[in-house]
mmCIF file of C-alpha atoms and ligand atoms in Angstrom:
data_model
loop_
_atom_site.group_PDB
_atom_site.id
_atom_site.type_symbol
_atom_site.label_atom_id
_atom_site.label_comp_id
_atom_site.label_asym_id
_atom_site.label_seq_id
_atom_site.Cartn_x
_atom_site.Cartn_y
_atom_site.Cartn_z
ATOM 1 C CA MET A 1 -5.893 -7.286 15.832
ATOM 2 C CA TYR A 2 -3.099 -5.017 15.433
ATOM 3 C CA LYS A 3 -0.331 -7.393 16.559
ATOM 4 C CA LYS A 4 2.390 -4.695 16.004
ATOM 5 C CA ILE A 5 1.678 -0.874 15.961
ATOM 6 C CA LEU A 6 4.088 1.531 14.329
ATOM 7 C CA VAL A 7 4.550 4.862 16.359
ATOM 8 C CA PRO A 8 6.744 7.342 14.416
ATOM 9 C CA LEU A 9 8.395 9.865 16.793
ATOM 10 C CA ASP A 10 10.288 13.278 15.786
ATOM 11 C CA GLY A 11 10.715 14.428 19.298
ATOM 12 C CA SER A 12 7.619 16.433 19.544
ATOM 13 C CA GLU A 13 4.805 16.832 22.046
ATOM 14 C CA LYS A 14 2.369 15.799 19.408
ATOM 15 C CA ALA A 15 4.311 12.485 18.711
ATOM 16 C CA ALA A 16 4.682 11.719 22.414
ATOM 17 C CA LYS A 17 1.173 12.103 22.849
ATOM 18 C CA ALA A 18 0.476 9.786 20.208
ATOM 19 C CA ALA A 19 2.774 7.376 21.689
ATOM 20 C CA LEU A 20 0.512 7.194 24.826
ATOM 21 C CA HIS A 21 -2.423 6.643 22.908
ATOM 22 C CA GLY A 22 -0.561 3.700 20.922
ATOM 23 C CA ALA A 23 0.324 2.298 24.303
ATOM 24 C CA GLU A 24 -3.261 2.345 25.540
ATOM 25 C CA LEU A 25 -4.376 0.563 22.238
ATOM 26 C CA ALA A 26 -1.269 -2.030 22.681
ATOM 27 C CA CYS A 27 -2.317 -2.769 26.082
ATOM 28 C CA LYS A 28 -6.030 -3.597 25.414
ATOM 29 C CA MET A 29 -5.053 -5.527 22.133
ATOM 30 C CA GLY A 30 -1.688 -7.006 23.331
ATOM 31 C CA SER A 31 0.111 -5.453 20.545
ATOM 32 C CA GLU A 32 3.875 -4.872 20.183
ATOM 33 C CA LEU A 33 4.949 -1.310 19.715
ATOM 34 C CA ILE A 34 7.645 -0.406 17.435
ATOM 35 C CA LEU A 35 8.820 3.321 17.992
ATOM 36 C CA PHE A 36 10.403 4.333 14.731
ATOM 37 C CA HIS A 37 12.620 7.826 13.972
ATOM 38 C CA VAL A 38 13.637 9.083 10.709
ATOM 39 C CA ALA A 39 16.493 11.075 10.340
ATOM 40 C CA PRO A 40 16.883 13.514 7.274
ATOM 41 C CA SER A 41 19.621 12.302 4.696
ATOM 42 C CA LEU A 42 21.996 14.791 3.490
ATOM 43 C CA PRO A 43 23.503 15.390 -0.014
ATOM 44 C CA PRO A 44 26.366 13.283 -0.525
ATOM 45 C CA TYR A 45 30.061 15.189 -0.084
ATOM 46 C CA ILE A 46 32.859 13.993 -1.707
ATOM 47 C CA GLY A 47 35.612 16.312 -0.658
ATOM 48 C CA GLY A 48 39.423 16.642 -1.068
ATOM 49 C CA ARG A 49 42.098 16.467 1.351
ATOM 50 C CA PRO A 50 41.910 17.769 4.186
ATOM 51 C CA ASN A 51 38.024 16.685 4.195
ATOM 52 C CA HIS A 52 36.531 19.316 6.432
ATOM 53 C CA LEU A 53 33.087 19.543 4.978
ATOM 54 C CA GLY A 54 32.875 15.619 5.069
ATOM 55 C CA ASP A 55 33.739 15.885 8.687
ATOM 56 C CA ILE A 56 31.171 18.425 9.310
ATOM 57 C CA GLN A 57 28.556 16.320 7.640
ATOM 58 C CA GLN A 58 29.381 13.394 9.620
ATOM 59 C CA ALA A 59 29.117 15.570 12.762
ATOM 60 C CA ILE A 60 25.687 16.745 11.690
ATOM 61 C CA MET A 61 24.407 13.270 10.902
ATOM 62 C CA ASP A 62 25.772 12.263 14.268
ATOM 63 C CA GLU A 63 23.535 15.017 15.850
ATOM 64 C CA PHE A 64 20.415 14.079 14.043
ATOM 65 C CA THR A 65 20.873 10.437 14.903
ATOM 66 C CA LYS A 66 21.500 11.345 18.670
ATOM 67 C CA HIS A 67 18.298 13.470 18.454
ATOM 68 C CA GLY A 68 16.492 10.316 17.258
ATOM 69 C CA HIS A 69 17.834 8.064 20.272
ATOM 70 C CA ASP A 70 16.784 10.704 22.517
ATOM 71 C CA ALA A 71 13.461 11.178 21.409
ATOM 72 C CA ILE A 72 12.987 7.093 21.444
ATOM 73 C CA ALA A 73 14.408 6.898 24.772
ATOM 74 C CA GLN A 74 12.300 9.695 26.211
ATOM 75 C CA VAL A 75 9.245 8.008 25.089
ATOM 76 C CA LYS A 76 10.183 4.597 26.244
ATOM 77 C CA ASP A 77 10.733 6.195 29.601
ATOM 78 C CA ASP A 78 7.103 7.606 29.807
ATOM 79 C CA LEU A 79 5.646 4.281 28.745
ATOM 80 C CA LYS A 80 7.637 2.197 31.067
ATOM 81 C CA ALA A 81 4.618 1.637 33.484
ATOM 82 C CA TYR A 82 2.803 -0.011 30.563
ATOM 83 C CA GLY A 83 5.090 -2.996 30.695
ATOM 84 C CA LEU A 84 4.416 -3.433 27.012
ATOM 85 C CA ASN A 85 6.940 -5.176 24.323
ATOM 86 C CA ILE A 86 8.304 -2.286 22.787
ATOM 87 C CA SER A 87 11.341 -2.200 20.146
ATOM 88 C CA SER A 88 12.740 0.702 18.353
ATOM 89 C CA CYS A 89 14.594 1.606 15.294
ATOM 90 C CA ILE A 90 16.170 4.733 13.382
ATOM 91 C CA ALA A 91 16.314 5.035 9.700
ATOM 92 C CA VAL A 92 17.850 7.917 7.256
ATOM 93 C CA GLY A 93 15.952 9.311 4.497
ATOM 94 C CA GLN A 94 12.496 11.142 3.855
ATOM 95 C CA PRO A 95 10.211 10.612 6.781
ATOM 96 C CA ALA A 96 6.695 9.683 5.267
ATOM 97 C CA ASP A 97 8.395 7.264 2.767
ATOM 98 C CA GLU A 98 10.562 5.581 5.399
ATOM 99 C CA ILE A 99 7.500 5.255 7.836
ATOM 100 C CA ILE A 100 5.357 3.760 5.167
ATOM 101 C CA LYS A 101 8.179 1.263 4.172
ATOM 102 C CA LYS A 102 8.800 0.353 7.850
ATOM 103 C CA ALA A 103 5.226 -0.542 8.644
ATOM 104 C CA LYS A 104 5.043 -2.666 5.617
ATOM 105 C CA GLU A 105 8.344 -4.454 6.179
ATOM 106 C CA THR A 106 7.395 -5.349 10.041
ATOM 107 C CA GLY A 107 3.700 -6.014 9.291
ATOM 108 C CA CYS A 108 2.438 -3.368 11.309
ATOM 109 C CA GLY A 109 -1.244 -3.376 11.189
ATOM 110 C CA LEU A 110 -1.677 0.226 12.260
ATOM 111 C CA ILE A 111 0.260 3.413 12.318
ATOM 112 C CA VAL A 112 -0.307 5.867 15.351
ATOM 113 C CA MET A 113 1.139 9.363 14.870
ATOM 114 C CA GLY A 114 0.983 12.952 15.776
ATOM 115 C CA SER A 115 -1.044 15.278 13.658
ATOM 116 C CA ARG A 116 1.667 17.914 13.775
ATOM 117 C CA GLY A 117 5.268 17.695 14.860
ATOM 118 C CA LEU A 118 8.371 19.760 15.528
ATOM 119 C CA SER A 119 7.435 22.811 12.874
ATOM 120 C CA GLU A 120 4.070 23.545 13.963
ATOM 121 C CA ILE A 121 2.773 26.104 11.403
ATOM 122 C CA LYS A 122 -0.408 27.783 12.504
ATOM 123 C CA GLY A 123 -3.669 27.095 10.373
ATOM 124 C CA TYR A 124 -2.890 23.813 8.861
ATOM 125 C CA LEU A 125 -4.278 20.617 10.611
ATOM 126 C CA MET A 126 -1.810 18.002 9.619
ATOM 127 C CA GLY A 127 1.934 18.363 8.798
ATOM 128 C CA SER A 128 3.492 16.864 5.794
ATOM 129 C CA VAL A 129 4.414 13.913 6.930
ATOM 130 C CA SER A 130 1.139 12.726 8.785
ATOM 131 C CA ASN A 131 -0.477 14.111 5.506
ATOM 132 C CA ARG A 132 1.388 11.933 3.107
ATOM 133 C CA VAL A 133 1.459 8.772 5.777
ATOM 134 C CA THR A 134 -2.146 8.816 5.706
ATOM 135 C CA ARG A 135 -2.582 9.135 2.065
ATOM 136 C CA TYR A 136 -0.183 6.339 0.980
ATOM 137 C CA ALA A 137 0.332 3.936 3.877
ATOM 138 C CA ASN A 138 -1.032 0.383 3.449
ATOM 139 C CA CYS A 139 -2.324 0.104 6.702
ATOM 140 C CA PRO A 140 -4.904 2.039 8.910
ATOM 141 C CA VAL A 141 -3.281 5.234 10.354
ATOM 142 C CA LEU A 142 -4.444 6.965 13.576
ATOM 143 C CA ILE A 143 -3.597 10.699 13.534
ATOM 144 C CA VAL A 144 -3.660 12.024 17.170
ATOM 145 C CA ARG A 145 -4.360 15.831 17.723
HETATM 146 N N1 LIG B 1 11.377 12.538 11.197
HETATM 147 C C1 LIG B 1 10.469 11.761 11.729
HETATM 148 N N2 LIG B 1 10.521 10.701 12.422
HETATM 149 C C2 LIG B 1 9.638 10.074 12.672
HETATM 150 N N3 LIG B 1 8.162 10.433 12.606
HETATM 151 C C3 LIG B 1 7.972 11.617 12.258
HETATM 152 C C4 LIG B 1 9.078 12.775 11.499
HETATM 153 N N4 LIG B 1 8.655 13.747 11.227
HETATM 154 C C5 LIG B 1 7.196 13.524 11.608
HETATM 155 N N5 LIG B 1 6.919 12.340 12.173
HETATM 156 C C6 LIG B 1 5.879 11.980 12.836
HETATM 157 O O1 LIG B 1 4.691 12.780 12.009
HETATM 158 C C7 LIG B 1 3.806 13.607 13.071
HETATM 159 C C8 LIG B 1 3.473 14.909 12.067
HETATM 160 O O2 LIG B 1 4.637 15.587 12.035
HETATM 161 P P1 LIG B 1 4.641 16.529 10.589
HETATM 162 O O3 LIG B 1 6.263 16.691 10.479
HETATM 163 O O4 LIG B 1 3.849 16.070 9.778
HETATM 164 O O5 LIG B 1 4.347 17.826 11.232
HETATM 165 P P2 LIG B 1 4.987 19.284 11.272
HETATM 166 O O6 LIG B 1 6.437 19.195 11.804
HETATM 167 O O7 LIG B 1 4.059 20.308 12.279
HETATM 168 O O8 LIG B 1 5.031 19.954 10.004
HETATM 169 P P3 LIG B 1 6.171 20.048 8.814
HETATM 170 O O9 LIG B 1 7.059 18.769 8.799
HETATM 171 O O10 LIG B 1 5.253 19.420 7.446
HETATM 172 O O11 LIG B 1 6.490 21.352 8.592
HETATM 173 C C9 LIG B 1 4.612 13.649 14.335
HETATM 174 O O12 LIG B 1 4.014 13.748 15.351
HETATM 175 C C10 LIG B 1 5.380 12.183 14.232
HETATM 176 O O13 LIG B 1 4.657 11.190 14.758
HETATM 177 MG MG1 LIG B 2 7.780 17.827 10.947
#
């Protein structure tokens, strides 16, 4: 059961906690873990010359991607002791849709994610990403508080 588990990461503590939970499950069930980050996409910019805005947009995208790599590297480090088979990837787009797509593409039997993420607004149990993934994913979703 659960040969592959998808763990979406946004760099938040809640997501890192969910990753630990995913690792515990993966240990018990011999699953592979896939750590996944989605960087936001920016509106396309077609500029003239010199293309300052295009350069700035590229710099912003580079920072977003770096943030994703850092979030994944941090969690990989946290999970070292488990000795699991861990792979990772980054996509660009709408986080919930990309998470659902990735789970389908890779044949993950379970998604383990945080209830909230980077923008904890008080009063809501779940953020918009965890909300949407639980509603529309094609596999079971485990939300870690
Ligand atoms: N960009 C992302 N890439 C990968 N996983 C993400 C991303 N954003 C959120 N997640 C996953 O979804 C979980 C819940 O985060 P979510 O974004 O729903 O809450 P929030 O940031 O508190 O609220 P909101 O973003 O709706 O204002 C995170 O713990 C993480 O597992
Ligand atoms: Mg969020």
